[in-house]
Amino acid sequence: MAEIVSLSEAIESLLNDGDIVALEGFTHLIPMSAGYEIIRQAKKNLTVVRLTPDLISDQMIGMGCVSKLIFSWGGNPGVGSLHRLRDAIENGWPLPLEIDEHSHAGLTNRFVAGASGLPFAVMRGYRGTGLDEVTPTVAPIFCPFTGEELRAVAAINPDLSVIHAQRADRKGNVQLWGITGIQKEALLAGNRSLVTVEEIVDELDPRPGDVVIPSWLITAVAVSPGGSRPSYAAGYYQRDNDFYIAWDAISRDRETFMKWMGENVLSAAS
Amino acid sequence: MAEIVSLSEAIESLLNDGDIVALEGFTHLIPMSAGYEIIRQAKKNLTVVRLTPDLISDQMIGMGCVSKLIFSWGGNPGVGSLHRLRDAIENGWPLPLEIDEHSHAGLTNRFVAGASGLPFAVMRGYRGTGLDEVTPTVAPIFCPFTGEELRAVAAINPDLSVIHAQRADRKGNVQLWGITGIQKEALLAGNRSLVTVEEIVDELDPRPGDVVIPSWLITAVAVSPGGSRPSYAAGYYQRDNDFYIAWDAISRDRETFMKWMGENVLSAAS
Amino acid sequence: MMSIAAARQLKDNQICFIGIGLPSKAANLARRLHAPELVMIYESGTLGAKPSKLPLSIGDGELAETADSIVSVPEIFNYLLQPGRIDVGFLGAAQIDRYANLNSTVIGDYRKPTVRLPGAGGAPEIAGACKRVIIMLRQSPKSFVEKLSFVTSVGFGSGPSDRDAFGLKGAGPVIVITDLGMLEPDPVTKELILTHIHPNIEVEKVIESTGWNLKIANQLRVTEPPTKRELEAIRSLVAAGA
Amino acid sequence: MMSIAAARQLKDNQICFIGIGLPSKAANLARRLHAPELVMIYESGTLGAKPSKLPLSIGDGELAETADSIVSVPEIFNYLLQPGRIDVGFLGAAQIDRYANLNSTVIGDYRKPTVRLPGAGGAPEIAGACKRVIIMLRQSPKSFVEKLSFVTSVGFGSGPSDRDAFGLKGAGPVIVITDLGMLEPDPVTKELILTHIHPNIEVEKVIESTGWNLKIANQLRVTEPPTKRELEAIRSLVAAGA
């Protein structure tokens, strides 16, 4: 059964330097506040897994928490580049960044395999592309019935998987709705898991399109109102599109970025 | 986009003698009326696919529509045997019945592979069991990353997949809720698909726990009120447990069975 | 006695994979006694169902209505059962052998069966993936056999190393509860040993009802008789109807 | 002109896989013109979204709120895209070659890139599995290149037989729409041929903007100029804001 703890306790007890950590939320319900807490606790040498690294990974990379990134699309959605991600790959600043790169479908299936307790998943993809050559977690596999050549992708089982959700009840059952993306699979693939939530309520009244994750599948739940900003939580607040656009200028320059992080993240309480 | 047609038209135009037909509904929303219509149209030489063959398959087998059964649990739930199924396997009456037999997990993954456009799915299972030896649609497969031995199951893509749902709108979008089982995967695995529904409504108002299948994934929708009886449709009618118990006596004897089918199915309008 | 003995095996907050019949009765009994927070999972996809009466089928409406959440059948098998997230799985069968392998497929030859049984259902993966497996089965020479007609589900295969060899993740069967007593696998050989006899049952009766040369534990115990509270709970459960 | 030309490629009732930017603009334009029942699918999981304005990201709240249904990301890729159920996929890229292969990964060496681009996202499987692929890309010698830095998505590989060899199910790219004109694959060789130039564009300009020796169709046509209705629709769409 999930323990209900504070966000800072959760990151302190569940995440170690050198861990593989997945932070999921496909454009919606991105666990931003967990990322801030990881930065405040100056975790090091992390392998971050995320389909769309987004601002959360840009910040963790720029602050030197990340030595490897497993991803499938590393941009600022609708805006352009992630400048901290680019600076790390192109110039090794603040640290060199190793990458393990997939398509969305490929990384999705790595999570599905991880959630299913299998060492790999099978898919139609990669053949003829450059990723097929450069990515070691992709391999040929042949159908034992038809002989057809397909691709296997290696399962991913993060040490810790973090997602953000709208609500939990007092037993730690979690409810999310709207675009629910890859969150369930990412959570189930994790050896440990943390769900940050907008609020804890007495009763999770059913909602159309909701996904309810029982407490017994979760390690810890932490309350973190606004924990997705500048991403959004359907029913709670909207996506701050202006901030995504503003991030381009903030993150483009190393000093401006460090100053912003100091003022807005490092000095903030969790 | 799905065409809205009558049940008899649907079975006539979508199902041919010799076809592979999946009829799904895991204990709930079993497409019974579609089975009755198949019997009335005296379809022959069908391969029926169903995790839990249940009364619907017992009747189709007893009436001589079925030459092969692909299944994973062939009993009368909570009651005992399916006597027509047993009579066909044990005594070849009315026709010999070929079987391709799996575990629930195995047949589930055959539908998942079929729905995913893959020739097979990978799972942990079968090793050490008799099914591993007698079932040709199971084969060893090895993880290209870890070397671990697992099992592949062949995809299944029925010529026609039939499910029952609570409602559709006038465009043919379908909504079901409650226990939704393997229905979505079975439907998507089919080369053609038919959904029988309790009613057609102007607007599918969202419901907690509902599954909405867009019209463009469905070949035809047919209205069939009470189409699941004696199974049930959550929100419409309850499971007729008494009839499941009564079926044991009706089906035990060939003549009693034929008489019941004549009076209750063959002479009824669709 | 069987369902009471099985109910006692369950602890509060455990996650149990439940089939219809005796397992469902045992789990619902435990929930009314010492394990109110037992999480019951039916393979139809209902998680945390809290039925007020015993369901006839795993698809009964009340299971869905009282569940914490309902998931698809692929999720049940691929996301919940296969990765080993379930604490306890219950199984029955038509036949069992000394290594707790089970047959629920056929009696006689597979291609020309004397009796065709319903088949595997969820059993092989429950046997393979649950952390612990509890088997419930009435004891007779026809059900406790030297050699199964068909291996539907693997207990310990042909001995202590087979589960590892087959890549089965769970610990396998931990106890077999019958109408006469209880058998547990020997920690080393994994052969089933009679460790308990139920009150008023003779050991000879158990030996006669076993189709193989049954080994008896050095310290054979008598199952604790049903308490008044257990008997009342079972009566009220049965009275609520199927 | 690019989004109007792309919108014209779409037919009513088609199922389209949409990315943000030009594709989203083109599809929403088609929906306001000749294809009101166009089904728009965003890879975030929204099926049949009907946004009133152009979304900034594929996760914008309005896409979810106006969708017929929302499915998980595994469902989008495994159940809908991979089996070839999508009629039209849109792609952009940083580079394209004469066989309509696309690069959105890096400029320069993969291990030591000059410019690191966002990467593959949904593109490789959109290119592989949609029945038809429409590519939208501004034309310049830097984007229309003899050799890609990296093959992110396969158009026709190195010629007409590669899609079959790679097991790709869809027909591949059917048209490349640029700011200067439109290119279509030769039915036999699959090399991109200039088939249309936009109004007031010189053929020389197109040739100069292409990094390979561009072939011109025997019957080169001029793209039909935007109609008044098209221009009004695009203005109202832009006015509704991002």
JSON list of N, CA and C in Angstrom, two decimals, chain D residues 31-59:
[
{"chain": "D", "resi": 31, "resn": "ARG", "atom": "N", "xyz": [-10.95, 21.05, -42.27]},
{"chain": "D", "resi": 31, "resn": "ARG", "atom": "CA", "xyz": [-12.17, 20.82, -41.50]},
{"chain": "D", "resi": 31, "resn": "ARG", "atom": "C", "xyz": [-13.16, 21.98, -41.64]},
{"chain": "D", "resi": 32, "resn": "ARG", "atom": "N", "xyz": [-12.63, 23.22, -41.82]},
{"chain": "D", "resi": 32, "resn": "ARG", "atom": "CA", "xyz": [-13.51, 24.39, -41.98]},
{"chain": "D", "resi": 32, "resn": "ARG", "atom": "C", "xyz": [-13.94, 24.59, -43.43]},
{"chain": "D", "resi": 33, "resn": "LEU", "atom": "N", "xyz": [-13.30, 23.85, -44.34]},
{"chain": "D", "resi": 33, "resn": "LEU", "atom": "CA", "xyz": [-13.64, 24.02, -45.76]},
{"chain": "D", "resi": 33, "resn": "LEU", "atom": "C", "xyz": [-14.43, 22.81, -46.27]},
{"chain": "D", "resi": 34, "resn": "HIS", "atom": "N", "xyz": [-13.76, 21.87, -46.84]},
{"chain": "D", "resi": 34, "resn": "HIS", "atom": "CA", "xyz": [-14.44, 20.80, -47.56]},
{"chain": "D", "resi": 34, "resn": "HIS", "atom": "C", "xyz": [-14.51, 19.48, -46.80]},
{"chain": "D", "resi": 35, "resn": "ALA", "atom": "N", "xyz": [-13.93, 19.40, -45.59]},
{"chain": "D", "resi": 35, "resn": "ALA", "atom": "CA", "xyz": [-13.85, 18.11, -44.90]},
{"chain": "D", "resi": 35, "resn": "ALA", "atom": "C", "xyz": [-14.30, 18.24, -43.44]},
{"chain": "D", "resi": 36, "resn": "PRO", "atom": "N", "xyz": [-15.57, 18.62, -43.23]},
{"chain": "D", "resi": 36, "resn": "PRO", "atom": "CA", "xyz": [-16.04, 18.85, -41.86]},
{"chain": "D", "resi": 36, "resn": "PRO", "atom": "C", "xyz": [-15.95, 17.61, -40.97]},
{"chain": "D", "resi": 37, "resn": "GLU", "atom": "N", "xyz": [-16.00, 16.42, -41.59]},
{"chain": "D", "resi": 37, "resn": "GLU", "atom": "CA", "xyz": [-15.98, 15.18, -40.80]},
{"chain": "D", "resi": 37, "resn": "GLU", "atom": "C", "xyz": [-14.59, 14.53, -40.77]},
{"chain": "D", "resi": 38, "resn": "LEU", "atom": "N", "xyz": [-13.56, 15.29, -41.11]},
{"chain": "D", "resi": 38, "resn": "LEU", "atom": "CA", "xyz": [-12.19, 14.80, -41.00]},
{"chain": "D", "resi": 38, "resn": "LEU", "atom": "C", "xyz": [-11.94, 14.38, -39.55]},
{"chain": "D", "resi": 39, "resn": "VAL", "atom": "N", "xyz": [-11.35, 13.21, -39.37]},
{"chain": "D", "resi": 39, "resn": "VAL", "atom": "CA", "xyz": [-11.05, 12.74, -38.01]},
{"chain": "D", "resi": 39, "resn": "VAL", "atom": "C", "xyz": [-9.59, 13.04, -37.69]},
{"chain": "D", "resi": 40, "resn": "MET", "atom": "N", "xyz": [-9.36, 13.92, -36.74]},
{"chain": "D", "resi": 40, "resn": "MET", "atom": "CA", "xyz": [-7.99, 14.31, -36.40]},
{"chain": "D", "resi": 40, "resn": "MET", "atom": "C", "xyz": [-7.51, 13.54, -35.17]},
{"chain": "D", "resi": 41, "resn": "ILE", "atom": "N", "xyz": [-6.36, 12.91, -35.31]},
{"chain": "D", "resi": 41, "resn": "ILE", "atom": "CA", "xyz": [-5.78, 12.16, -34.20]},
{"chain": "D", "resi": 41, "resn": "ILE", "atom": "C", "xyz": [-4.44, 12.79, -33.84]},
{"chain": "D", "resi": 42, "resn": "TYR", "atom": "N", "xyz": [-4.31, 13.19, -32.61]},
{"chain": "D", "resi": 42, "resn": "TYR", "atom": "CA", "xyz": [-3.03, 13.71, -32.12]},
{"chain": "D", "resi": 42, "resn": "TYR", "atom": "C", "xyz": [-2.35, 12.60, -31.31]},
{"chain": "D", "resi": 43, "resn": "GLU", "atom": "N", "xyz": [-1.01, 12.53, -31.39]},
{"chain": "D", "resi": 43, "resn": "GLU", "atom": "CA", "xyz": [-0.32, 11.39, -30.79]},
{"chain": "D", "resi": 43, "resn": "GLU", "atom": "C", "xyz": [-0.41, 11.37, -29.27]},
{"chain": "D", "resi": 44, "resn": "SER", "atom": "N", "xyz": [-0.89, 12.47, -28.69]},
{"chain": "D", "resi": 44, "resn": "SER", "atom": "CA", "xyz": [-1.12, 12.48, -27.25]},
{"chain": "D", "resi": 44, "resn": "SER", "atom": "C", "xyz": [-2.27, 11.57, -26.85]},
{"chain": "D", "resi": 45, "resn": "GLY", "atom": "N", "xyz": [-3.06, 11.11, -27.82]},
{"chain": "D", "resi": 45, "resn": "GLY", "atom": "CA", "xyz": [-4.11, 10.15, -27.49]},
{"chain": "D", "resi": 45, "resn": "GLY", "atom": "C", "xyz": [-5.51, 10.64, -27.75]},
{"chain": "D", "resi": 46, "resn": "THR", "atom": "N", "xyz": [-5.66, 11.86, -28.26]},
{"chain": "D", "resi": 46, "resn": "THR", "atom": "CA", "xyz": [-7.01, 12.37, -28.50]},
{"chain": "D", "resi": 46, "resn": "THR", "atom": "C", "xyz": [-7.47, 11.94, -29.90]},
{"chain": "D", "resi": 47, "resn": "LEU", "atom": "N", "xyz": [-8.63, 11.30, -29.94]},
{"chain": "D", "resi": 47, "resn": "LEU", "atom": "CA", "xyz": [-9.24, 10.85, -31.20]},
{"chain": "D", "resi": 47, "resn": "LEU", "atom": "C", "xyz": [-10.42, 11.75, -31.53]},
{"chain": "D", "resi": 48, "resn": "GLY", "atom": "N", "xyz": [-10.40, 12.29, -32.75]},
{"chain": "D", "resi": 48, "resn": "GLY", "atom": "CA", "xyz": [-11.53, 13.13, -33.17]},
{"chain": "D", "resi": 48, "resn": "GLY", "atom": "C", "xyz": [-11.62, 14.45, -32.46]},
{"chain": "D", "resi": 49, "resn": "ALA", "atom": "N", "xyz": [-10.48, 15.06, -32.16]},
{"chain": "D", "resi": 49, "resn": "ALA", "atom": "CA", "xyz": [-10.49, 16.38, -31.52]},
{"chain": "D", "resi": 49, "resn": "ALA", "atom": "C", "xyz": [-11.04, 17.42, -32.48]},
{"chain": "D", "resi": 50, "resn": "LYS", "atom": "N", "xyz": [-11.73, 18.42, -31.92]},
{"chain": "D", "resi": 50, "resn": "LYS", "atom": "CA", "xyz": [-12.34, 19.48, -32.75]},
{"chain": "D", "resi": 50, "resn": "LYS", "atom": "C", "xyz": [-12.01, 20.83, -32.14]},
{"chain": "D", "resi": 51, "resn": "PRO", "atom": "N", "xyz": [-10.72, 21.22, -32.18]},
{"chain": "D", "resi": 51, "resn": "PRO", "atom": "CA", "xyz": [-10.35, 22.48, -31.52]},
{"chain": "D", "resi": 51, "resn": "PRO", "atom": "C", "xyz": [-10.92, 23.68, -32.25]},
{"chain": "D", "resi": 52, "resn": "SER", "atom": "N", "xyz": [-11.26, 24.73, -31.50]},
{"chain": "D", "resi": 52, "resn": "SER", "atom": "CA", "xyz": [-11.80, 25.95, -32.10]},
{"chain": "D", "resi": 52, "resn": "SER", "atom": "C", "xyz": [-10.66, 26.87, -32.56]},
{"chain": "D", "resi": 53, "resn": "LYS", "atom": "N", "xyz": [-9.47, 26.67, -32.00]},
{"chain": "D", "resi": 53, "resn": "LYS", "atom": "CA", "xyz": [-8.31, 27.46, -32.43]},
{"chain": "D", "resi": 53, "resn": "LYS", "atom": "C", "xyz": [-7.12, 26.52, -32.55]},
{"chain": "D", "resi": 54, "resn": "LEU", "atom": "N", "xyz": [-6.03, 27.02, -33.11]},
{"chain": "D", "resi": 54, "resn": "LEU", "atom": "CA", "xyz": [-4.86, 26.16, -33.31]},
{"chain": "D", "resi": 54, "resn": "LEU", "atom": "C", "xyz": [-4.17, 25.89, -31.97]},
{"chain": "D", "resi": 55, "resn": "PRO", "atom": "N", "xyz": [-3.96, 24.64, -31.62]},
{"chain": "D", "resi": 55, "resn": "PRO", "atom": "CA", "xyz": [-3.28, 24.35, -30.36]},
{"chain": "D", "resi": 55, "resn": "PRO", "atom": "C", "xyz": [-1.78, 24.65, -30.45]},
{"chain": "D", "resi": 56, "resn": "LEU", "atom": "N", "xyz": [-1.16, 25.04, -29.32]},
{"chain": "D", "resi": 56, "resn": "LEU", "atom": "CA", "xyz": [0.29, 25.25, -29.32]},
{"chain": "D", "resi": 56, "resn": "LEU", "atom": "C", "xyz": [1.00, 23.91, -29.21]},
{"chain": "D", "resi": 57, "resn": "SER", "atom": "N", "xyz": [0.43, 23.01, -28.40]},
{"chain": "D", "resi": 57, "resn": "SER", "atom": "CA", "xyz": [1.06, 21.70, -28.24]},
{"chain": "D", "resi": 57, "resn": "SER", "atom": "C", "xyz": [0.01, 20.61, -28.41]},
{"chain": "D", "resi": 58, "resn": "ILE", "atom": "N", "xyz": [0.49, 19.40, -28.71]},
{"chain": "D", "resi": 58, "resn": "ILE", "atom": "CA", "xyz": [-0.44, 18.30, -28.89]},
{"chain": "D", "resi": 58, "resn": "ILE", "atom": "C", "xyz": [-1.12, 17.90, -27.59]},
{"chain": "D", "resi": 59, "resn": "GLY", "atom": "N", "xyz": [-0.71, 18.52, -26.50]},
{"chain": "D", "resi": 59, "resn": "GLY", "atom": "CA", "xyz": [-1.33, 18.19, -25.22]},
{"chain": "D", "resi": 59, "resn": "GLY", "atom": "C", "xyz": [-2.30, 19.26, -24.76]}
]
